[in-house]
One Martini backbone bead per residue (centre of mass of N, CA, C, O) as a GRO file, in nm:
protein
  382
    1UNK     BB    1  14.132   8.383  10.212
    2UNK     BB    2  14.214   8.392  10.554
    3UNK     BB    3  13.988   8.462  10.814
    4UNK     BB    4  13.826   8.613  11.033
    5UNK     BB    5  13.522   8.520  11.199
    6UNK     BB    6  13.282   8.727  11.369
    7UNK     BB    7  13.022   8.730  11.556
    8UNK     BB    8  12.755   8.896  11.743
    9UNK     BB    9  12.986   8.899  11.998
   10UNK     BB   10  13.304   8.828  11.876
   11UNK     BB   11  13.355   8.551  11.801
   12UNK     BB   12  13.525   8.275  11.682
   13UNK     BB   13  13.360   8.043  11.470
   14UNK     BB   14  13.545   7.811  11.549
   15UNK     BB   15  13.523   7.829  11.839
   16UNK     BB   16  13.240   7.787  11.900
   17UNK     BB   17  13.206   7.494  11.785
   18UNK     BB   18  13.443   7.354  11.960
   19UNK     BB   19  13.304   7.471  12.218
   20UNK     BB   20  13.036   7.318  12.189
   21UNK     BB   21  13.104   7.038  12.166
   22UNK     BB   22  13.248   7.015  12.457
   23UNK     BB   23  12.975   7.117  12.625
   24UNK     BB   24  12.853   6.829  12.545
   25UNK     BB   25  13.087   6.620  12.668
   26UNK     BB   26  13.008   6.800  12.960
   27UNK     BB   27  12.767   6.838  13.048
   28UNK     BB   28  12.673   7.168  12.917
   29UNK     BB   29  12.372   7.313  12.870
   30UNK     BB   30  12.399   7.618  12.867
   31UNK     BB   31  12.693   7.609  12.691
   32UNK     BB   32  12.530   7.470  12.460
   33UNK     BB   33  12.334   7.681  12.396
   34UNK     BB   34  12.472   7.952  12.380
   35UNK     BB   35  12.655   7.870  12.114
   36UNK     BB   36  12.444   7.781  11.953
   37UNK     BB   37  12.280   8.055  11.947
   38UNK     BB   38  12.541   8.185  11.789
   39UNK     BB   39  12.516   8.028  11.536
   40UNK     BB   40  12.260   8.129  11.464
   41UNK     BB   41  12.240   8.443  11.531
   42UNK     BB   42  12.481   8.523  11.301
   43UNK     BB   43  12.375   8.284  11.026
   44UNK     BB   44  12.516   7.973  11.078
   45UNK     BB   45  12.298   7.771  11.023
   46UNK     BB   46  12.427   7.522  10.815
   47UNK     BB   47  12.715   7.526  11.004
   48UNK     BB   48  12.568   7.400  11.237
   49UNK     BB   49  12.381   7.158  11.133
   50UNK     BB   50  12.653   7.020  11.044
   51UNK     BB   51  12.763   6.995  11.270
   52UNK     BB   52  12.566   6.828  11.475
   53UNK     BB   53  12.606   6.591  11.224
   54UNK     BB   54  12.901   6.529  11.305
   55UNK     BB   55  12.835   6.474  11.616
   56UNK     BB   56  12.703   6.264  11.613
   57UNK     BB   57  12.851   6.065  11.434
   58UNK     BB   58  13.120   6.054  11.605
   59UNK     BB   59  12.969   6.016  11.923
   60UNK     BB   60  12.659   5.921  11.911
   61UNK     BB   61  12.567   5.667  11.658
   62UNK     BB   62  12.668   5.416  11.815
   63UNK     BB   63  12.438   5.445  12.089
   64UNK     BB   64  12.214   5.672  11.896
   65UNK     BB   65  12.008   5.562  11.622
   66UNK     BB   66  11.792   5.649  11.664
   67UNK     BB   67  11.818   5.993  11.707
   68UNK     BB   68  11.859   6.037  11.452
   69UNK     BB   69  11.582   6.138  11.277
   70UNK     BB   70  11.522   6.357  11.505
   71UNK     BB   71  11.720   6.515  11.415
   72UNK     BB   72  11.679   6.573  11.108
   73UNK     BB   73  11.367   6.684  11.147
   74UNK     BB   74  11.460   6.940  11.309
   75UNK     BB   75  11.655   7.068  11.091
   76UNK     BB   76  11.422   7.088  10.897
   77UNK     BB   77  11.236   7.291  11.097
   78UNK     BB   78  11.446   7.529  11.094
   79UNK     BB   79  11.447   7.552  10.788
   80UNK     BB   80  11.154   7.675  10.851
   81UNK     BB   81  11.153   7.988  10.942
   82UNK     BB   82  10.944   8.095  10.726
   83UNK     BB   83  10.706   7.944  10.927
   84UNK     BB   84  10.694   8.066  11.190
   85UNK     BB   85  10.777   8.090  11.509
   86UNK     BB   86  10.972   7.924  11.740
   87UNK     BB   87  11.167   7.769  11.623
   88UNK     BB   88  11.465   7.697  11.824
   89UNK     BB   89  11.351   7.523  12.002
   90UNK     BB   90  11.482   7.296  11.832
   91UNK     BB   91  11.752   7.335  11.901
   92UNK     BB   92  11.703   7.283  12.223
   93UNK     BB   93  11.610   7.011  12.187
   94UNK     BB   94  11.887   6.885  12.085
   95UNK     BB   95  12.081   6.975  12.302
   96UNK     BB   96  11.916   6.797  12.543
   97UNK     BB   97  11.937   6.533  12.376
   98UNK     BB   98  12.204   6.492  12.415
   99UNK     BB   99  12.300   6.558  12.697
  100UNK     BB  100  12.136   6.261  12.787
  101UNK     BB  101  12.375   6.125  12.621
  102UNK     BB  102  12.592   5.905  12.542
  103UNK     BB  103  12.939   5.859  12.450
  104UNK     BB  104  13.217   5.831  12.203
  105UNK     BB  105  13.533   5.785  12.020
  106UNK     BB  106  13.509   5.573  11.811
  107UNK     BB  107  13.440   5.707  11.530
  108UNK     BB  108  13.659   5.935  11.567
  109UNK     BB  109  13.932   5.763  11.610
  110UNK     BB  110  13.929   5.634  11.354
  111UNK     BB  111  13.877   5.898  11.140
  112UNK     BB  112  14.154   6.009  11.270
  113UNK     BB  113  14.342   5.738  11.130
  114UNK     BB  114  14.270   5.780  10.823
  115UNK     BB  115  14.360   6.116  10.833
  116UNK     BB  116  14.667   6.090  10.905
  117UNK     BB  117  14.714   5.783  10.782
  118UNK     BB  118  14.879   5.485  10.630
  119UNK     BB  119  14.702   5.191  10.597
  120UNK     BB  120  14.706   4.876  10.618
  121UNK     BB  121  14.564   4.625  10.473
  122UNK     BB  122  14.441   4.279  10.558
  123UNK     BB  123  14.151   4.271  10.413
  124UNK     BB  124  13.845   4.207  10.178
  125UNK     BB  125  13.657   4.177  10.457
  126UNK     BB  126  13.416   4.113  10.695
  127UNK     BB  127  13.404   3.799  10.764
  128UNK     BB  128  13.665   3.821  10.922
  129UNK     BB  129  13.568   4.060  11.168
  130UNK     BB  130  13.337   3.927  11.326
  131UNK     BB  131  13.437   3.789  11.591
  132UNK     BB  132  13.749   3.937  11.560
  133UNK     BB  133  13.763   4.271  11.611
  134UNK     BB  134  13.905   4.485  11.370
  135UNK     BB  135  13.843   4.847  11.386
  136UNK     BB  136  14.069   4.969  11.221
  137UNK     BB  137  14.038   4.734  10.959
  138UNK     BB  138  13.750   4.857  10.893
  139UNK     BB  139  13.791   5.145  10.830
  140UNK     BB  140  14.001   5.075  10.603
  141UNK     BB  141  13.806   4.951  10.414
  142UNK     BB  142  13.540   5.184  10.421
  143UNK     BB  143  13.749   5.439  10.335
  144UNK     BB  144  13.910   5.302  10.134
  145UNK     BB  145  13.811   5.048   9.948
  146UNK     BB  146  13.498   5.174   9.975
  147UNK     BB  147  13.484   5.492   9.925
  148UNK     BB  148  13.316   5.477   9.619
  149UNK     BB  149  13.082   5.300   9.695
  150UNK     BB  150  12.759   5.240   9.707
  151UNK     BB  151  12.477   5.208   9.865
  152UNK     BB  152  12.384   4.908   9.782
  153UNK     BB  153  12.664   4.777   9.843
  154UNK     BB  154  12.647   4.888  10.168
  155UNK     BB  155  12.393   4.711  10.223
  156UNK     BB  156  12.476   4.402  10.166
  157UNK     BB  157  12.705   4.441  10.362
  158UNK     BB  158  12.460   4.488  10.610
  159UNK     BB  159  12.311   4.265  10.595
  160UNK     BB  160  12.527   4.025  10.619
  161UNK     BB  161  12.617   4.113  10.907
  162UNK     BB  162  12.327   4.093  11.056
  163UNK     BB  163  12.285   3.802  10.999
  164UNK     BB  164  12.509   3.720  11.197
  165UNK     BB  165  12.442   3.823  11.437
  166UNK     BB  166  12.138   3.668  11.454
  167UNK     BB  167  12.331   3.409  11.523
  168UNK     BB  168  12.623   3.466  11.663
  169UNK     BB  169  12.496   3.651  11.868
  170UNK     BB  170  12.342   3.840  12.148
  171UNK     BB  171  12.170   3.989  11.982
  172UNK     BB  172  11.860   4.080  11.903
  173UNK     BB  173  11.617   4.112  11.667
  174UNK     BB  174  11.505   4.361  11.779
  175UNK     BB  175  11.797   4.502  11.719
  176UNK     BB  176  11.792   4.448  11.388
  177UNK     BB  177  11.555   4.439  11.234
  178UNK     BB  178  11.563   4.795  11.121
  179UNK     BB  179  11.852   4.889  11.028
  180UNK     BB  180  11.765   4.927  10.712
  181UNK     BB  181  11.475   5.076  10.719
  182UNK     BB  182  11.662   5.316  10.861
  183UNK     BB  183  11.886   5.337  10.646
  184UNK     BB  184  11.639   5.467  10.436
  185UNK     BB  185  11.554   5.705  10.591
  186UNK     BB  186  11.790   5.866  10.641
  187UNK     BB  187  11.852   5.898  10.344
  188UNK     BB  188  11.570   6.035  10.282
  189UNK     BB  189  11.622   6.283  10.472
  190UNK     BB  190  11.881   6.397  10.391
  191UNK     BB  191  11.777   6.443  10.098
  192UNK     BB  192  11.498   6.625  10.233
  193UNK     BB  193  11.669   6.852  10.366
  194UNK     BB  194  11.875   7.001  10.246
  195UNK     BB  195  12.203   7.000  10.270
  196UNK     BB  196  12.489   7.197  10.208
  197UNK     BB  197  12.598   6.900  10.266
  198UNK     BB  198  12.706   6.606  10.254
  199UNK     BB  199  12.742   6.241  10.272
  200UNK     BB  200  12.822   5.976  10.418
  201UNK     BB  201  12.784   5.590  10.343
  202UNK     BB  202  13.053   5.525  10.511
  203UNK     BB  203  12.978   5.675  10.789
  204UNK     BB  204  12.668   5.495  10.848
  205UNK     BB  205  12.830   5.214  10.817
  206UNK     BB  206  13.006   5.230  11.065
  207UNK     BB  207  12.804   5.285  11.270
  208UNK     BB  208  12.660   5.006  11.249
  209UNK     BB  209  12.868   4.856  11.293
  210UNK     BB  210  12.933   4.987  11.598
  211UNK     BB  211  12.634   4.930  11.733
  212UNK     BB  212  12.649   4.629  11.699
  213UNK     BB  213  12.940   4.590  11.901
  214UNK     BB  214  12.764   4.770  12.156
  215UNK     BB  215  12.567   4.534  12.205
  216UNK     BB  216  12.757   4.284  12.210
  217UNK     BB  217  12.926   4.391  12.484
  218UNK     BB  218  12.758   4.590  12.654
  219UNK     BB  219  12.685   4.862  12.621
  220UNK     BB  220  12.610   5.182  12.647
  221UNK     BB  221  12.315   5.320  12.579
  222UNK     BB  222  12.059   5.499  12.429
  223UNK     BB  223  11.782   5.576  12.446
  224UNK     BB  224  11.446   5.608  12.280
  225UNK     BB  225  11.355   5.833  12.405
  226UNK     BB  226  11.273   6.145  12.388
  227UNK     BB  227  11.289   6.471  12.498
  228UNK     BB  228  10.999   6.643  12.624
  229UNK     BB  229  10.904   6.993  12.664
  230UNK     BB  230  10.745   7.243  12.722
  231UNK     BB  231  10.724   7.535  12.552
  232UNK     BB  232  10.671   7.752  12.802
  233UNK     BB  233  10.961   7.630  12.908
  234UNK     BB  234  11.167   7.694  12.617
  235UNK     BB  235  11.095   8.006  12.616
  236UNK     BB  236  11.220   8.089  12.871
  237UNK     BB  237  11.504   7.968  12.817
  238UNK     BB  238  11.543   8.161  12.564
  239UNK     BB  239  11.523   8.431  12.691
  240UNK     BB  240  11.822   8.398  12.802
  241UNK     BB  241  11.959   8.441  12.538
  242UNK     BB  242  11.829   8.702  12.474
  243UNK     BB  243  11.909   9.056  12.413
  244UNK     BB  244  11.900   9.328  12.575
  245UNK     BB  245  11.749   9.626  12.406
  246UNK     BB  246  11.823   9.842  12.662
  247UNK     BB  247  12.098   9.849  12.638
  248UNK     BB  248  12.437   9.983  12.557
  249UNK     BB  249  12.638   9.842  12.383
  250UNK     BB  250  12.896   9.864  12.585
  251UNK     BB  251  12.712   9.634  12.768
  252UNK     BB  252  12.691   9.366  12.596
  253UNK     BB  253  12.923   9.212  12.701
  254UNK     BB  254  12.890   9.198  13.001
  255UNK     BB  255  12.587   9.067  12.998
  256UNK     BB  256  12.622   8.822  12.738
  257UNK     BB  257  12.907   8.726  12.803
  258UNK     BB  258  12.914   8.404  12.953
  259UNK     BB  259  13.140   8.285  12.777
  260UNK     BB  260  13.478   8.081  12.740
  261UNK     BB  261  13.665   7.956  12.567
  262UNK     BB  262  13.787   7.665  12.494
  263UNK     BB  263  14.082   7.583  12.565
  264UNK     BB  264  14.124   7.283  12.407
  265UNK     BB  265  14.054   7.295  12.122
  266UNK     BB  266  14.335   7.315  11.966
  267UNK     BB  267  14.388   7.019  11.935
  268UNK     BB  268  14.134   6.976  11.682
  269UNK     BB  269  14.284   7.222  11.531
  270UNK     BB  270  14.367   7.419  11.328
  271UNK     BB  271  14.326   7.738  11.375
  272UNK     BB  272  14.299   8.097  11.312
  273UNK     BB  273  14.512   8.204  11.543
  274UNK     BB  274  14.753   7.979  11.410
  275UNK     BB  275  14.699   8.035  11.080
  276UNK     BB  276  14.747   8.400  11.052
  277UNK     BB  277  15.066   8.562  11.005
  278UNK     BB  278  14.910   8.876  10.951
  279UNK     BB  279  14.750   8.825  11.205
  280UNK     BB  280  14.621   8.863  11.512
  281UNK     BB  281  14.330   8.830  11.736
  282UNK     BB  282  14.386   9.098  11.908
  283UNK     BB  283  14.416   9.280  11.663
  284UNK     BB  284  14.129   9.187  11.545
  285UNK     BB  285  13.960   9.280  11.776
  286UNK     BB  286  14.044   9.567  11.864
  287UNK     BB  287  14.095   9.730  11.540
  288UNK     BB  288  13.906   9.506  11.331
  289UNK     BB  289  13.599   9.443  11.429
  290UNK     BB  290  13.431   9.493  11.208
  291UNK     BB  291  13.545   9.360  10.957
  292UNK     BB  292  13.539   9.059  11.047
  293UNK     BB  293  13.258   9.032  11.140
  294UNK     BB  294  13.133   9.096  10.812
  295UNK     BB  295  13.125   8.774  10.796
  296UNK     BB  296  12.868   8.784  10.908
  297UNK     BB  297  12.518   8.812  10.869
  298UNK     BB  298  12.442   8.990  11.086
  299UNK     BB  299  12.657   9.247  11.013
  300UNK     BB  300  12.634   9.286  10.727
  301UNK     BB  301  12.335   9.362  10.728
  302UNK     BB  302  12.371   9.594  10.923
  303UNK     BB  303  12.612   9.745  10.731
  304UNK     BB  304  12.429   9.794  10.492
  305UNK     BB  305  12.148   9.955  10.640
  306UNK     BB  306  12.410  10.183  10.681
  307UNK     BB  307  12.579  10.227  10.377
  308UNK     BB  308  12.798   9.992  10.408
  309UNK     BB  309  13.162   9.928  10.346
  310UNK     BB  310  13.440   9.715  10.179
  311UNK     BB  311  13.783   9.747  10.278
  312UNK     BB  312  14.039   9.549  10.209
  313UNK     BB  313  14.307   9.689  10.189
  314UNK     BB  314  14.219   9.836  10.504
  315UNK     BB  315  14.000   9.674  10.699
  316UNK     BB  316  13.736   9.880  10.631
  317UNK     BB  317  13.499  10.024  10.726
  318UNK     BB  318  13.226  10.237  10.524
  319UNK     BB  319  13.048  10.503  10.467
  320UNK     BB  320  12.905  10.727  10.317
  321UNK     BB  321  12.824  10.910  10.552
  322UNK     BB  322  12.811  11.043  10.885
  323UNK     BB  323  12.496  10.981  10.960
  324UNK     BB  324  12.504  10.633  10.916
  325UNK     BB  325  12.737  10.611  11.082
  326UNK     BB  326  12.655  10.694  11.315
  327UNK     BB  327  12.375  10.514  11.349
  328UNK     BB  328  12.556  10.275  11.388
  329UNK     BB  329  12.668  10.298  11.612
  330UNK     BB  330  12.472  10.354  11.833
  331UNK     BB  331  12.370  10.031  11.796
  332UNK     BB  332  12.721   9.927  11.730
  333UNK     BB  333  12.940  10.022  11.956
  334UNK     BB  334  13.117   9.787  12.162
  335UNK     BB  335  13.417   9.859  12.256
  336UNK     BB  336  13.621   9.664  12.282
  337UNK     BB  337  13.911   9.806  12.383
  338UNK     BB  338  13.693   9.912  12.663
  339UNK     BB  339  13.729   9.656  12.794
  340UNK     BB  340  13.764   9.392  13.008
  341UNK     BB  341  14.002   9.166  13.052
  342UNK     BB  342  13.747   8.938  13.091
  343UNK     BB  343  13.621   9.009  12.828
  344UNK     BB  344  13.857   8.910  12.666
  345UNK     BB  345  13.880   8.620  12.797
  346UNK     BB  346  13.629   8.500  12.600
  347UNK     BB  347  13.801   8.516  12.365
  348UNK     BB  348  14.108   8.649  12.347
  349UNK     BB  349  14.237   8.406  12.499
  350UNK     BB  350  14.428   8.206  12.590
  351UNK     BB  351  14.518   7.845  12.547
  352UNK     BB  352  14.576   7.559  12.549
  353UNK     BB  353  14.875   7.333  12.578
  354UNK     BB  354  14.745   7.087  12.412
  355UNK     BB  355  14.712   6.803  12.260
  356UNK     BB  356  14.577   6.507  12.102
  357UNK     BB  357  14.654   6.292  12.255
  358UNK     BB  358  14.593   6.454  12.535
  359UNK     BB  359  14.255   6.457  12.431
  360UNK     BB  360  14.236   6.163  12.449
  361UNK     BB  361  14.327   6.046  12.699
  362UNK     BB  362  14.167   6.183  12.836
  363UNK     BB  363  13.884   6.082  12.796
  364UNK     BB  364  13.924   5.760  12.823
  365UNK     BB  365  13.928   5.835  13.131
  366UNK     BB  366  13.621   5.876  13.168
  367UNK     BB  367  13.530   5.575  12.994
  368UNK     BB  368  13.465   5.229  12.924
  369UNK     BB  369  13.264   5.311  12.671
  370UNK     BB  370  13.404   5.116  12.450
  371UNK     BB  371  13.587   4.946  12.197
  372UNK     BB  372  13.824   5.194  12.112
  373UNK     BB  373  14.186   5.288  12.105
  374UNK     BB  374  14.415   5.431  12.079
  375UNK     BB  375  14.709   5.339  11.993
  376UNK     BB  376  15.053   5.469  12.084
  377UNK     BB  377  15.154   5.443  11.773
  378UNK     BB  378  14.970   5.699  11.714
  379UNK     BB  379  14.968   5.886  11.928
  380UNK     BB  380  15.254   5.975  11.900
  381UNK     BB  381  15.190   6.158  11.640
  382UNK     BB  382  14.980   6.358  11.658
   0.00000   0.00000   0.00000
């Protein structure tokens, strides 16, 4: 069963991931520290994780393959949160190196084409593709035709693929010697990193596919170094993140709620306040916000702590005693529905009623960093 789920603000998971997207895309520092702070905090380290490196993937490694690694690396000390110290610190990190960094959405594009239609291939191999390349065609080559096919394979026709630039195009030999080497070290670390989800070889080959040939157009890159900032410059930045724990509950909306859910998101996925019919966001918000947050691992341990369960036929949580019940509520009854109309439309306010074209479209208006653009034969269907 689809339900929402709550985070430690109260805002629904799915909205605050696409909602970090958006700010990292608006190059919005802050406003991107926060959301990813909303899902670290909350429990939902694996699915940001997951999230930070799907975005990665789609926006920024064909302009910025050098910085997989980095990324990767951080995830791994991340994922190591019980050997003590500030570990936080590198999830800022990871969000400040991103915010400095170009991005586009040659990978988006495609892989939003591949993921919506049947398209026919045209072409047998990638020989065909190398001078006058279409990226459509190579993208339905590799995610349909090879889809299949194993890192082995992918690897030699990545090799091949090289050797043509190295030779027929204006790419430096110093900007491709090394990117088999990479293409093994990030599978090594992707598996050493042992994350929650899968990872597709053929989302790195077609990154790599399109990293060369924004090279050979001279597209903008991103720097291969990357930001470190002093730790104890990076921990006063965090403490702005922690919630003040002199609050009463009832204030800490008003005073920890700092962004508003981005309105665009609904263009980029189906919602679950659009696609959950016998129950709105807002009923589910005022009346039974404890139930839904109880799906959040901060709420869920919240709610054990003080001998609470959850009643799904009546979607709500009971504690065994009186006691227990007080006690929860003292340290935890943040009285959503007592809150200013201000306060609710950070979470619960209507979103732009935008579509994927219209959020295509913005996009490519705002700069031509870019190899490939969706045809309107398509952007028309989205």
């Amino acid at each position: 069963m689809t339900n929402f789920t709550f985070t430690r603000y109260l805002y629904e998971k799915q909205e605050v991931g696409y909602s970090l997207l958006h700010a990292l895309l608006q190059k919005k520092e802050e406003e991107a520290m926060f959301w990813a702070t909303e899902l670290y905090e909350s429990g939902f380290e694996e699915e940001l994780y997951e999230f930070l490196w799907n975005i990665f993937q789609d926006f920024y490694a064909s302009l910025n393959l050098k910085f997989e690694h980095y990324l990767l690396k951080k995830i791994a000390i991340l994922k190591e949160k019980n050997k003590g110290g500030n570990i936080i610190i590198h999830l800022h990190l990871i969000i400040k190196n991103l915010i400095i960094r170009p991005y586009n959405l040659d990978s988006f594009s495609l892989t939003t084409l591949i993921n919506n239609f049947e398209i026919e291939s045209t072409m047998e191999g990638l020989e065909q593709q190398q001078e006058s390349p279409n990226y459509l065609q190579i993208a339905v080559l590799i995610f349909d035709q090879w889809n299949k096919k194993d890192q082995e394979f992918l690897e030699k026709k990545l090799e091949s693929f090289i050797e043509f630039f190295k030779h027929n195009t204006n790419v430096k030999e110093t900007q491709t010697k090394n990117i088999i080497k990479d293409w093994h070290t990030t599978i090594k670390l992707l598996k050493s990193v042992q994350l929650s989800f899968s990872f597709s070889p053929q989302k790195l080959f077609i990154t790599r596919i399109l990293h060369l040939y924004s090279l050979s157009t001279h597209l903008k890159m991103g720097k291969i170094v990357t930001l470190t900032i002093p730790e104890e410059e990076i921990e006063q930045e965090i403490d702005r993140y922690k919630p003040n724990l002199n609050l009463h509950p009832y204030q800490i909306f008003k005073n920890e709620r700092r962004y508003k859910i981005n309105g665009k998101i609904g263009a980029l996925s189906t919602l679950k306040r659009n696609q959950i019919s016998n129950i709105d966001i807002k009923t589910a918000y005022l009346e039974d916000w404890l139930y839904y947050a109880s799906f959040s691992p901060i709420w869920k341990e919240r709610i054990e702590n003080y001998n609470g369960f959850i009643v799904e036929e009546e979607r709500k949580v009971f504690f065994e005693d009186e006691e227990h019940e007080e006690l929860f509520y003292m340290n935890y009854d943040y009285k959503p529905d007592e809150q200013s109309s201000e306060c609710h439309e950070k979470s619960i306010g209507d979103l732009e009623n935008i579509t994927l074209k219209e959020w295509f479209q913005e996009e490519y208006k705002k700069s031509s960093n870019h190899l490939y653009k969706i045809e309107d034969k398509y952007l028309n269907e989205l």
